[in-house]
CSV table of N, CA and C in Angstrom, one decimal:
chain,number,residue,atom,x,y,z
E,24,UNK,N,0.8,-1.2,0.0
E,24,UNK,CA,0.0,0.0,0.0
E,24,UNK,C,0.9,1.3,0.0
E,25,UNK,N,2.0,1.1,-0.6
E,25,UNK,CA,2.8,2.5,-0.3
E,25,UNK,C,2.6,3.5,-1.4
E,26,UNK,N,2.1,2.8,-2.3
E,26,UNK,CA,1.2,4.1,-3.8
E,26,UNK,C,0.1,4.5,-3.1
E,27,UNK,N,-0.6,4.7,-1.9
E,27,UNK,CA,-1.8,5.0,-1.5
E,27,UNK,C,-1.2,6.5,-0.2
E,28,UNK,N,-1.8,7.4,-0.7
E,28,UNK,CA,-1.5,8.4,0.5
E,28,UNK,C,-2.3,8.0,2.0
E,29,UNK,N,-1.6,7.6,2.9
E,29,UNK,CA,-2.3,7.2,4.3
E,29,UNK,C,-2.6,8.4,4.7
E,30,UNK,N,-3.6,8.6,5.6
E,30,UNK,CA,-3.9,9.8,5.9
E,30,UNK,C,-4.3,9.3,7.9
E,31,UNK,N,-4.7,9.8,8.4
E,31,UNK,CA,-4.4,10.0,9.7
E,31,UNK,C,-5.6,9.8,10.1
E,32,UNK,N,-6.6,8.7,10.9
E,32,UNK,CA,-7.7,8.5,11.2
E,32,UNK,C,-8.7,9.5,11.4
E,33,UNK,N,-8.1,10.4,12.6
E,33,UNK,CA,-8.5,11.3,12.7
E,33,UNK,C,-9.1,12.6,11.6
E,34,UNK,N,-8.3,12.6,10.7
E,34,UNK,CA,-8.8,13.4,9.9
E,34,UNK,C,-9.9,12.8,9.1
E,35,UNK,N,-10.2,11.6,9.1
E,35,UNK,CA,-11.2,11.0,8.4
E,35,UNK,C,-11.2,11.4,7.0
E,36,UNK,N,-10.2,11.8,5.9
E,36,UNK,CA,-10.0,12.0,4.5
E,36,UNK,C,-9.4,10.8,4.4
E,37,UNK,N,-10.7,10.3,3.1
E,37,UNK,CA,-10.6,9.1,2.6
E,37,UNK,C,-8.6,9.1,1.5
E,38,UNK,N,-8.4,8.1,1.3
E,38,UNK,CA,-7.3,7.3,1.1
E,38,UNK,C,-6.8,8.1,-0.7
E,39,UNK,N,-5.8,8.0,-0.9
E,39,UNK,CA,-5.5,9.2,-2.4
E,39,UNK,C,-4.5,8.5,-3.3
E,40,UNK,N,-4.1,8.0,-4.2
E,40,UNK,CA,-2.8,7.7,-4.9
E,40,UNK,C,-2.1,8.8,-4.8
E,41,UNK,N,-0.6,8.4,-5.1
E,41,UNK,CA,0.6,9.2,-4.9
E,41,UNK,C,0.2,10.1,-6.0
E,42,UNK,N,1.1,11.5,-6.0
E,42,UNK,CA,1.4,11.3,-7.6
E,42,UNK,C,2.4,10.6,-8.4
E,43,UNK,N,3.0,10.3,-7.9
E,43,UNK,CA,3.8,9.1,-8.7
E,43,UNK,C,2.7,8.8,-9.6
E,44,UNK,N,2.3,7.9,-8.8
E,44,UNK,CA,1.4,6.7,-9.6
E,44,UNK,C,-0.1,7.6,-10.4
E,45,UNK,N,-0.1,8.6,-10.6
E,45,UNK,CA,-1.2,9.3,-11.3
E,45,UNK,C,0.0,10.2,-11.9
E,46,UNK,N,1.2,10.4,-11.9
E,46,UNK,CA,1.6,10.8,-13.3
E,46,UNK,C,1.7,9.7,-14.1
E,47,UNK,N,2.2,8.2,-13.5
E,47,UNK,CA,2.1,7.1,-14.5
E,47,UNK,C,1.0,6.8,-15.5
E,48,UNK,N,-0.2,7.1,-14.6
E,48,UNK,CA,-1.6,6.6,-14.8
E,48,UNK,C,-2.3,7.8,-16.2
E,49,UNK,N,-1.4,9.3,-16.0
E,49,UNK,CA,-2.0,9.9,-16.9
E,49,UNK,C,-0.6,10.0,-17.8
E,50,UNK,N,0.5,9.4,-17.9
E,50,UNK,CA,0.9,9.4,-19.1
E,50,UNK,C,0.9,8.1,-19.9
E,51,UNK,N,0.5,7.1,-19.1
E,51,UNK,CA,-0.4,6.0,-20.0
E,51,UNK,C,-1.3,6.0,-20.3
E,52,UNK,N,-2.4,7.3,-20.3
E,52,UNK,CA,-3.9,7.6,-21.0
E,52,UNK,C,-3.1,8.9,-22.1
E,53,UNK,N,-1.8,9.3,-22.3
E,53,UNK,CA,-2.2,10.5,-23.0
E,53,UNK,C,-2.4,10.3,-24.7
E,54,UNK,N,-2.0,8.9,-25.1
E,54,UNK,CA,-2.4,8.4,-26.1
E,54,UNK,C,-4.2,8.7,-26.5
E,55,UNK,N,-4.9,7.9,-25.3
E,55,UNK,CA,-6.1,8.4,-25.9
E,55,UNK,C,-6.5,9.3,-25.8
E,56,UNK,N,-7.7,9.9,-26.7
E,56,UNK,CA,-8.5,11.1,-27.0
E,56,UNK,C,-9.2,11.1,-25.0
E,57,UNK,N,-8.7,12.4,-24.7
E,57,UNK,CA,-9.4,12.6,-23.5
E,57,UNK,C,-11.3,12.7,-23.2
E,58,UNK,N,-11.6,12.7,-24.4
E,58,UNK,CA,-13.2,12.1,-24.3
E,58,UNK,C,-13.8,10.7,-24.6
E,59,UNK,N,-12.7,9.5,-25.0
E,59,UNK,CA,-13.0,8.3,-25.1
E,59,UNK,C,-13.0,7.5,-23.7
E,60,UNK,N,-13.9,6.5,-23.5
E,60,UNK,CA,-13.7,5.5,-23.0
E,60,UNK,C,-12.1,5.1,-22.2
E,61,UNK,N,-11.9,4.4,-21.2
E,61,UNK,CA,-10.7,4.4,-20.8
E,61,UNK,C,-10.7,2.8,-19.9
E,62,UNK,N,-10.2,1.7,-19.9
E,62,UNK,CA,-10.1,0.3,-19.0
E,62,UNK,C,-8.3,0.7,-18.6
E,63,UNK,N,-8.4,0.7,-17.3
E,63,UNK,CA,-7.1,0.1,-16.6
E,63,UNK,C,-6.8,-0.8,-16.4
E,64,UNK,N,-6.2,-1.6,-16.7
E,64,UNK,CA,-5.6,-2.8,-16.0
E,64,UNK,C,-4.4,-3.1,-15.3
E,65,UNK,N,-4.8,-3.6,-14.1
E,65,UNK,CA,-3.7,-3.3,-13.2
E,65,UNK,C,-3.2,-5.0,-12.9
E,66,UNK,N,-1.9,-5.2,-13.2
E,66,UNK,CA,-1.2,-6.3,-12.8
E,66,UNK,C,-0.7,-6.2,-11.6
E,67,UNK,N,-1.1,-7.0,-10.6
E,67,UNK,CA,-0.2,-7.3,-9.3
E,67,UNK,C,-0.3,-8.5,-8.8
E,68,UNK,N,1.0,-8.8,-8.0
E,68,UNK,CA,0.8,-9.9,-7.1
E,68,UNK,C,0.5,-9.4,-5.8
E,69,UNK,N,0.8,-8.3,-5.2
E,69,UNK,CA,1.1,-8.3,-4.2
E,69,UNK,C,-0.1,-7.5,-3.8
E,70,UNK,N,-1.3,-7.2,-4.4
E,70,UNK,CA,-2.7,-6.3,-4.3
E,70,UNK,C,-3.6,-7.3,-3.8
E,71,UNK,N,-3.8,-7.3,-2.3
E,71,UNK,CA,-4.6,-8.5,-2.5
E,71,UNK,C,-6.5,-8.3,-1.9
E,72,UNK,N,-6.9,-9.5,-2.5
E,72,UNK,CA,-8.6,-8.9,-2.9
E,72,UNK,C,-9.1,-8.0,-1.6
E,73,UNK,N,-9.0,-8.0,-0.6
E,73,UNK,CA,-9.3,-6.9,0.4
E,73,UNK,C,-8.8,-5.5,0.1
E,74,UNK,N,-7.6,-5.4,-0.2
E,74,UNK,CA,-7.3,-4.2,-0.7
E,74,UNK,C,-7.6,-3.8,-2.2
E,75,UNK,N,-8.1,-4.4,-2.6
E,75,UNK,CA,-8.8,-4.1,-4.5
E,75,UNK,C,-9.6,-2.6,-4.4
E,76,UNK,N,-10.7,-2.9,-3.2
E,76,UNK,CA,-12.0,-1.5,-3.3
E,76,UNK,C,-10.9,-0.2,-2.6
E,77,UNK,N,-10.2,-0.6,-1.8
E,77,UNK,CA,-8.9,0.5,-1.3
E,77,UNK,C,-8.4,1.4,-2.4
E,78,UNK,N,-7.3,0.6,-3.7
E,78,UNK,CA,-7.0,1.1,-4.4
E,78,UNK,C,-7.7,2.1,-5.2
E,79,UNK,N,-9.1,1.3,-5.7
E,79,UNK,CA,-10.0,1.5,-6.8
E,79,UNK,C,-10.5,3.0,-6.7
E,80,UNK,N,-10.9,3.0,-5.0
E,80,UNK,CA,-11.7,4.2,-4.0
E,80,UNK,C,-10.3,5.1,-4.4
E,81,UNK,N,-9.2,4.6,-4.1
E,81,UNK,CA,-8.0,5.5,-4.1
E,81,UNK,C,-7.6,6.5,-5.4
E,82,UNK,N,-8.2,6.0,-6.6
E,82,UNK,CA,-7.6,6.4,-7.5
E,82,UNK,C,-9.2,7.7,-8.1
E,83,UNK,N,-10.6,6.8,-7.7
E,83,UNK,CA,-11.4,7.6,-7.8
E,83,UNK,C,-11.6,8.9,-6.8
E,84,UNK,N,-10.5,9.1,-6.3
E,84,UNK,CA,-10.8,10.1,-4.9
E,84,UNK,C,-9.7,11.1,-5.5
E,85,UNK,N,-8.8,10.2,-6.1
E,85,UNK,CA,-7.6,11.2,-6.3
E,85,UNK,C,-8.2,12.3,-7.6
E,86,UNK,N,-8.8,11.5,-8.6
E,86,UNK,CA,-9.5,12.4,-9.7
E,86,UNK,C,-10.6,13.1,-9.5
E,87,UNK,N,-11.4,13.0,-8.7
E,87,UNK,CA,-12.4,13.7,-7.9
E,87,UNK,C,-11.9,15.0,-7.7
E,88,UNK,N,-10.7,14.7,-6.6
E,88,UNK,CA,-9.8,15.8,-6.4
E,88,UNK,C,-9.4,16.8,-7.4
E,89,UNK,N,-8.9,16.1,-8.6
E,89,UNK,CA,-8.2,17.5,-9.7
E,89,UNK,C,-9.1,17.5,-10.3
E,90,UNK,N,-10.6,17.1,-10.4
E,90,UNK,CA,-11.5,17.6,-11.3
E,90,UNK,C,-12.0,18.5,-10.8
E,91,UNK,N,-12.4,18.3,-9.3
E,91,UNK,CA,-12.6,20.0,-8.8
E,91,UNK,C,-11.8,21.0,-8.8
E,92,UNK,N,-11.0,20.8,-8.2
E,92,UNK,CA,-9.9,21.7,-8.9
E,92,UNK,C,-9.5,22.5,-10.1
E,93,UNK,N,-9.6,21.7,-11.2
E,93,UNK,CA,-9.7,22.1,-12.2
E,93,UNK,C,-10.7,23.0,-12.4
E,94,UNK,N,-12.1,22.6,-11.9
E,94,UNK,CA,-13.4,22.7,-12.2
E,94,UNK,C,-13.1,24.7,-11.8
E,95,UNK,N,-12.6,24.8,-10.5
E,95,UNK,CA,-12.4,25.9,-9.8
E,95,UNK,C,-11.5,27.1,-10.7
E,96,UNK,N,-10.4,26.5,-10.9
E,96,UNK,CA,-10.1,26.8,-12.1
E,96,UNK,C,-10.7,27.6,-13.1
E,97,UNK,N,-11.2,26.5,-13.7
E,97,UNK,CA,-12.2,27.3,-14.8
E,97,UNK,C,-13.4,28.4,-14.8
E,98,UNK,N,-13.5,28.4,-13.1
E,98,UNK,CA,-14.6,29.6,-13.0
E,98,UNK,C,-13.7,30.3,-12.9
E,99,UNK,N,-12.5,30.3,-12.1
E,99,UNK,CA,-11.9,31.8,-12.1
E,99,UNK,C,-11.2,31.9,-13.2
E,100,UNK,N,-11.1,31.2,-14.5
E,100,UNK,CA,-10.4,31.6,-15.5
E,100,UNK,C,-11.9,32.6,-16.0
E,101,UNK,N,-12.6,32.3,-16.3
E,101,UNK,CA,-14.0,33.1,-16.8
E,101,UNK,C,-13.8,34.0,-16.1
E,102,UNK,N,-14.2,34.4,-14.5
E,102,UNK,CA,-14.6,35.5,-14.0
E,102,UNK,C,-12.7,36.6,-14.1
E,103,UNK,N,-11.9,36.0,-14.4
E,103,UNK,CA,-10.7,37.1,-14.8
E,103,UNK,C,-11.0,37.5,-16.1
E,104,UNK,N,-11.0,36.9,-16.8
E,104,UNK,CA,-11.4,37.4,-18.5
E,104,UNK,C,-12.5,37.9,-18.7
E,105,UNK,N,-13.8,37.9,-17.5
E,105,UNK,CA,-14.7,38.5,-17.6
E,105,UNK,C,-13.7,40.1,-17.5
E,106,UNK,N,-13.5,40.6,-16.4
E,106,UNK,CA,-12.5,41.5,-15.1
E,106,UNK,C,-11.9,42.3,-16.4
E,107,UNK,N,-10.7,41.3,-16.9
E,107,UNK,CA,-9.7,41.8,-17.9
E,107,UNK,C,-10.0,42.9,-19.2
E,108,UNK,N,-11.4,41.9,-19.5
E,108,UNK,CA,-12.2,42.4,-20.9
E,108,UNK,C,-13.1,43.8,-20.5
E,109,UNK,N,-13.7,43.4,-19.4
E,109,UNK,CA,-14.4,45.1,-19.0
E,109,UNK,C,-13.4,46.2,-18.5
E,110,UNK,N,-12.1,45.9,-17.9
E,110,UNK,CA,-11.2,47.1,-17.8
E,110,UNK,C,-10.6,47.2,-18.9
E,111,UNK,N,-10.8,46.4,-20.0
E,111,UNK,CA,-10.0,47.0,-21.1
E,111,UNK,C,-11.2,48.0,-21.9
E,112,UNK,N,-12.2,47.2,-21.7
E,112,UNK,CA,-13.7,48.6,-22.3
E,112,UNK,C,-13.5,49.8,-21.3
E,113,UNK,N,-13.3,49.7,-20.4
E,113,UNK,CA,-12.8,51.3,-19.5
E,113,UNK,C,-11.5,51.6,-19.9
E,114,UNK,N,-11.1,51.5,-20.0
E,114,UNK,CA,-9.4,52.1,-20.4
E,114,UNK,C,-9.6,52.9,-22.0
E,115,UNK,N,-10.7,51.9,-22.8
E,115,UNK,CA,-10.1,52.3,-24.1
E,115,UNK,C,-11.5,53.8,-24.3
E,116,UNK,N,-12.6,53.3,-23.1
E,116,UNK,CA,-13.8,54.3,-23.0
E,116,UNK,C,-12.9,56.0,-23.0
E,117,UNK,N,-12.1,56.0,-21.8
E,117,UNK,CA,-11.0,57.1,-21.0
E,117,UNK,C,-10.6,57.1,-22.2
E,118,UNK,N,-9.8,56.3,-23.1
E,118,UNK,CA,-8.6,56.9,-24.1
E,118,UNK,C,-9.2,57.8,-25.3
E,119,UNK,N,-11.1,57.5,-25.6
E,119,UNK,CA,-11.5,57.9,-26.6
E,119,UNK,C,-11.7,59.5,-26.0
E,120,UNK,N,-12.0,59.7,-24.5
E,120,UNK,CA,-12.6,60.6,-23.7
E,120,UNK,C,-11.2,62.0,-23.6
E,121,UNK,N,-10.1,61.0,-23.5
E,121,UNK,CA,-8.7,61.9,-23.6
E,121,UNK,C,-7.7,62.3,-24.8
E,122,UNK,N,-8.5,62.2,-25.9
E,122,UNK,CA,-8.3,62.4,-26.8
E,122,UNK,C,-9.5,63.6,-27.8
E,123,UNK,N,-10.6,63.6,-27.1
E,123,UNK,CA,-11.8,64.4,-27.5
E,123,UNK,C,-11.1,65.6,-26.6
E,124,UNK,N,-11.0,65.2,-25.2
E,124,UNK,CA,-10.4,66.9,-24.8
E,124,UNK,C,-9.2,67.0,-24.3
E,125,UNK,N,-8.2,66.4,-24.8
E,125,UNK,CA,-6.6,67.1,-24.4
E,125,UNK,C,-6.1,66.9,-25.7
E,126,UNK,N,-6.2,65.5,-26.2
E,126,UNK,CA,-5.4,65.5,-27.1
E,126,UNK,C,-3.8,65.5,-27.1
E,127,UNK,N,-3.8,64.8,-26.0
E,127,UNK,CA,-1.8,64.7,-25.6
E,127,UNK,C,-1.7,63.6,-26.1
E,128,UNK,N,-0.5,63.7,-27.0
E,128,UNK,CA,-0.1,62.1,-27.7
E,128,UNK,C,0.4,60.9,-27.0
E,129,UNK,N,1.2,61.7,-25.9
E,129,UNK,CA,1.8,60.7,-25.3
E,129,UNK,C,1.1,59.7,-24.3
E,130,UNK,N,-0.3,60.5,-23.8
E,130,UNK,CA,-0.7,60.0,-22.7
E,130,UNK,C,-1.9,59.1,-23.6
E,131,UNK,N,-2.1,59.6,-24.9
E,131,UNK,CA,-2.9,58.7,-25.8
E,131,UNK,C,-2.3,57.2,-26.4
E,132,UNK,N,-1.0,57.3,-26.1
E,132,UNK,CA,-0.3,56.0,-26.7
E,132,UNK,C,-0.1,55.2,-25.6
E,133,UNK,N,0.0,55.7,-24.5
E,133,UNK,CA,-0.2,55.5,-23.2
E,133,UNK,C,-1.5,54.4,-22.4
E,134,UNK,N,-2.5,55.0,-22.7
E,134,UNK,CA,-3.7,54.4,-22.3
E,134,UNK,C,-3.9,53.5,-23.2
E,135,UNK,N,-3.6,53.7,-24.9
E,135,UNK,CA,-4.3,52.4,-25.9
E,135,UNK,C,-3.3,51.0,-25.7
E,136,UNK,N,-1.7,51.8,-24.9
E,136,UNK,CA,-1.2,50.3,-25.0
E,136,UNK,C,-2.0,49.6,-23.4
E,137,UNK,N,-2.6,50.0,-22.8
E,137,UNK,CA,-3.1,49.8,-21.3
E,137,UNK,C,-4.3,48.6,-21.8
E,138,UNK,N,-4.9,49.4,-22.6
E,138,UNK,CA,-6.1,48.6,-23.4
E,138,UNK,C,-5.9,47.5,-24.0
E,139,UNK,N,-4.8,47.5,-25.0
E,139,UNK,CA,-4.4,46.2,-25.7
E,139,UNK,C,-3.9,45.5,-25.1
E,140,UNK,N,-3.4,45.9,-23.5
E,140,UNK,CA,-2.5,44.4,-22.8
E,140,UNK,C,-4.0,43.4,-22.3
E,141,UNK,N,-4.6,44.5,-21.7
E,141,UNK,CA,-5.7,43.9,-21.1
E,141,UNK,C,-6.7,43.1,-22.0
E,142,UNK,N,-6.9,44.0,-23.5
E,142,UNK,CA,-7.6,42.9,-24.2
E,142,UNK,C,-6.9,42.0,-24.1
E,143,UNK,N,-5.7,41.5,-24.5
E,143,UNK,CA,-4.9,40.9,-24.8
E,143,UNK,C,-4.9,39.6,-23.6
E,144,UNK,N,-4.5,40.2,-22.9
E,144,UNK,CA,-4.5,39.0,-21.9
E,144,UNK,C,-6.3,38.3,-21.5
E,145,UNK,N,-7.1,38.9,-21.6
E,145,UNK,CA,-8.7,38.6,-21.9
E,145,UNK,C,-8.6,37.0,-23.0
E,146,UNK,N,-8.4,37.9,-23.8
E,146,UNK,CA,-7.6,36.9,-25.0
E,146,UNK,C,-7.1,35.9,-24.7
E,147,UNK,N,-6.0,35.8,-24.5
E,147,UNK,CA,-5.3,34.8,-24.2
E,147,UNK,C,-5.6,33.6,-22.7
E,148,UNK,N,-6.6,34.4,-22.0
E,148,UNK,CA,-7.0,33.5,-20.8
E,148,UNK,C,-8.3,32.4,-21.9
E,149,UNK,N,-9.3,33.4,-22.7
E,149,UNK,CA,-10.1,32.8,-23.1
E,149,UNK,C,-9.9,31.5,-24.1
E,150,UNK,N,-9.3,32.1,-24.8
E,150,UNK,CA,-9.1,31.4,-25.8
E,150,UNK,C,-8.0,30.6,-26.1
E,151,UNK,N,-6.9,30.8,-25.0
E,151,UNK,CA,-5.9,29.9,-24.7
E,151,UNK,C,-5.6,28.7,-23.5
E,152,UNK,N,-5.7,29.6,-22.7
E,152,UNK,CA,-5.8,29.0,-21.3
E,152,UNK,C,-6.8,28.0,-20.9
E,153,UNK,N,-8.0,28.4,-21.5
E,153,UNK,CA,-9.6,28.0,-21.2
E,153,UNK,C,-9.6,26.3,-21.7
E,154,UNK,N,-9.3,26.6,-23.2
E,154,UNK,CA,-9.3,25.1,-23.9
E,154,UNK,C,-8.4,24.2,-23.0
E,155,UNK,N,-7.1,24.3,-22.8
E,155,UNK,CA,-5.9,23.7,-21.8
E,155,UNK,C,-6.7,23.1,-20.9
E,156,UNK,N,-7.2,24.0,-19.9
E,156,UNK,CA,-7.7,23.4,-18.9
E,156,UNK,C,-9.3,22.5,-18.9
E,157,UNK,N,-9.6,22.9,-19.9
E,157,UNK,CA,-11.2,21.8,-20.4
E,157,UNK,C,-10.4,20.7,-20.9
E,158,UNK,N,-9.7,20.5,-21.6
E,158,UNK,CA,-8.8,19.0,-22.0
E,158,UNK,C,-8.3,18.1,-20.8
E,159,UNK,N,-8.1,19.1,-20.0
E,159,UNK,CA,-7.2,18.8,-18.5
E,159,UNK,C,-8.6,18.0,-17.7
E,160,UNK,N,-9.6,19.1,-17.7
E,160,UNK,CA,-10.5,18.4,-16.9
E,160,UNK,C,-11.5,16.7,-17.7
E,161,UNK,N,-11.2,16.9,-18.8
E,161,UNK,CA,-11.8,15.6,-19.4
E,161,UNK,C,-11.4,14.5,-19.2
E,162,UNK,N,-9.8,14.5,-19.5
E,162,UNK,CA,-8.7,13.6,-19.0
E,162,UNK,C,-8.7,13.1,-17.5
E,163,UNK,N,-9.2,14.0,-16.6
E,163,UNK,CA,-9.6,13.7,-15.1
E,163,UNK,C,-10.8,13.0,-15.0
E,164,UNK,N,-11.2,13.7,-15.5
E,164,UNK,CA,-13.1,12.9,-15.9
E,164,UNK,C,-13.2,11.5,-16.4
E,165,UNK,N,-12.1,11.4,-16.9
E,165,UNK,CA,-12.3,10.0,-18.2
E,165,UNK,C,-11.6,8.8,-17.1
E,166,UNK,N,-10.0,9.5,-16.4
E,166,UNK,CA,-9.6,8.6,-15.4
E,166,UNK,C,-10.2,8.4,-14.5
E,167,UNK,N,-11.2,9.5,-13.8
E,167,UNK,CA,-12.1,9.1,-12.6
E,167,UNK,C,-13.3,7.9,-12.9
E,168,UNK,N,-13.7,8.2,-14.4
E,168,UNK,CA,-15.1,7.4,-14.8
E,168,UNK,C,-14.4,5.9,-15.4
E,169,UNK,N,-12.4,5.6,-15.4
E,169,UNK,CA,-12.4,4.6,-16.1
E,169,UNK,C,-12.9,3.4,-15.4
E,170,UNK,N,-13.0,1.7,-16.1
E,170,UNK,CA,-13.0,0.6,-15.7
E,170,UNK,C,-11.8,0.3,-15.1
E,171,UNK,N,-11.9,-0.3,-14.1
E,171,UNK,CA,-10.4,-0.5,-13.5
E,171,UNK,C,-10.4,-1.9,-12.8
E,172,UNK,N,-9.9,-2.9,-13.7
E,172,UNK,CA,-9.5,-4.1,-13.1
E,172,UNK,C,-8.2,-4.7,-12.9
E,173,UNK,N,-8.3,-5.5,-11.5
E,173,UNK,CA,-7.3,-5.9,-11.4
E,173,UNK,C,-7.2,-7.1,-11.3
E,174,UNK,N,-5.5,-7.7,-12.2
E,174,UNK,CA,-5.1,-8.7,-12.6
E,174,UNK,C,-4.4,-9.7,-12.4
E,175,UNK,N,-4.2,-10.8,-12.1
E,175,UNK,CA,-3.1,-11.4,-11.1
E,175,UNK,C,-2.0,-11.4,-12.6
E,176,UNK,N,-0.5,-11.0,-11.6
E,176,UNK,CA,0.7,-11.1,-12.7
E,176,UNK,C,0.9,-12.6,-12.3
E,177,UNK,N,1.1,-13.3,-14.0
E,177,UNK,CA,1.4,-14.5,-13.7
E,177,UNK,C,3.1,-14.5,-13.8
C-alpha cells in the first residue's frame, strides 16, 4: 500500500494515490482522446482482494480531487477574463474621452497600450488558457469514470 497516501484516522480523508502513480496513470492515457472511453488494468501480485475496493476508491478520490480543482479553475479563468475584458472597455472608453479633450499624444499611446495588454490578456486566458484546462478536466473525468481491473501477474 505505499502508492496510497495514508492519511491520519483522525482526519477522516478518505485514502488518495501518490502522484507518482497518477503521473504514470496519466501518461499511459495521454495516447487516448481525452473524451474516449478508458479500461485500466492493473497487474499485481502483491494487491490483494481486500485491498482491491482501497486502491479503486484510491484512485477515484484522487480524480475527484483535480477535477474540482480544475473545475475551480475554470470559474476563475472566466470570472478574470470577464474582469480583464471590462477594464479594457474602460481604459479604451477614457482613451476615446482623452483624446476628444486634451489631445496629448503621449498619454494617448499610453492608455491604448493599457487597453491592448488587457484585451490581450482577456484573450489569451479565453481562448488559450480555457481550452488547456477543459482537455485537462476531461482527462480527469475520463480517469475518474475509467474501468479499473485488477489482474493477477502471472
Amino acid at each position: 500500500m505505499d502508492d496510497l497516501k495514508q492519511t491520519k484516522n483522525e482526519d477522516k480523508k478518505p485514502a488518495s494515490i501518490s502522484d507518482e502513480v497518477a503521473g504514470f496513470l496519466e501518461n499511459s492515457a495521454k495516447q487516448i482522446k481525452p473524451t474516449s472511453s478508458l479500461k485500466i488494468n492493473i497487474k499485481s501480485k502483491t494487491i490483494a482482494e481486500n485491498e482491491k475496493p482501497v486502491y479503486l476508491r484510491a484512485i477515484k478520490n484522487y480524480y475527484e480531487n483535480e477535477s474540482a480543482e480544475i473545475k475551480r479553475n475554470l470559474k476563475f479563468n472566466l470570472i478574470a477574463t470577464l474582469i480583464l475584458f471590462a477594464i479594457s472597455v474602460v481604459v479604451l472608453l477614457v482613451l476615446f474621452l482623452v483624446v476628444e479633450k486634451f489631445n496629448i499624444q503621449l498619454l494617448t499611446e499610453i492608455v491604448t497600450i493599457m487597453a491592448w495588454v488587457f484585451l490581450w490578456e482577456a484573450v489569451a486566458l479565453f481562448f488559450i488558457r480555457r481550452p488547456l484546462l477543459r482537455r485537462e478536466l476531461h482527462r480527469c473525468e475520463n480517469l475518474k469514470n475509467s474501468e479499473i481491473v485488477f489482474l493477477n501477474f502471472d
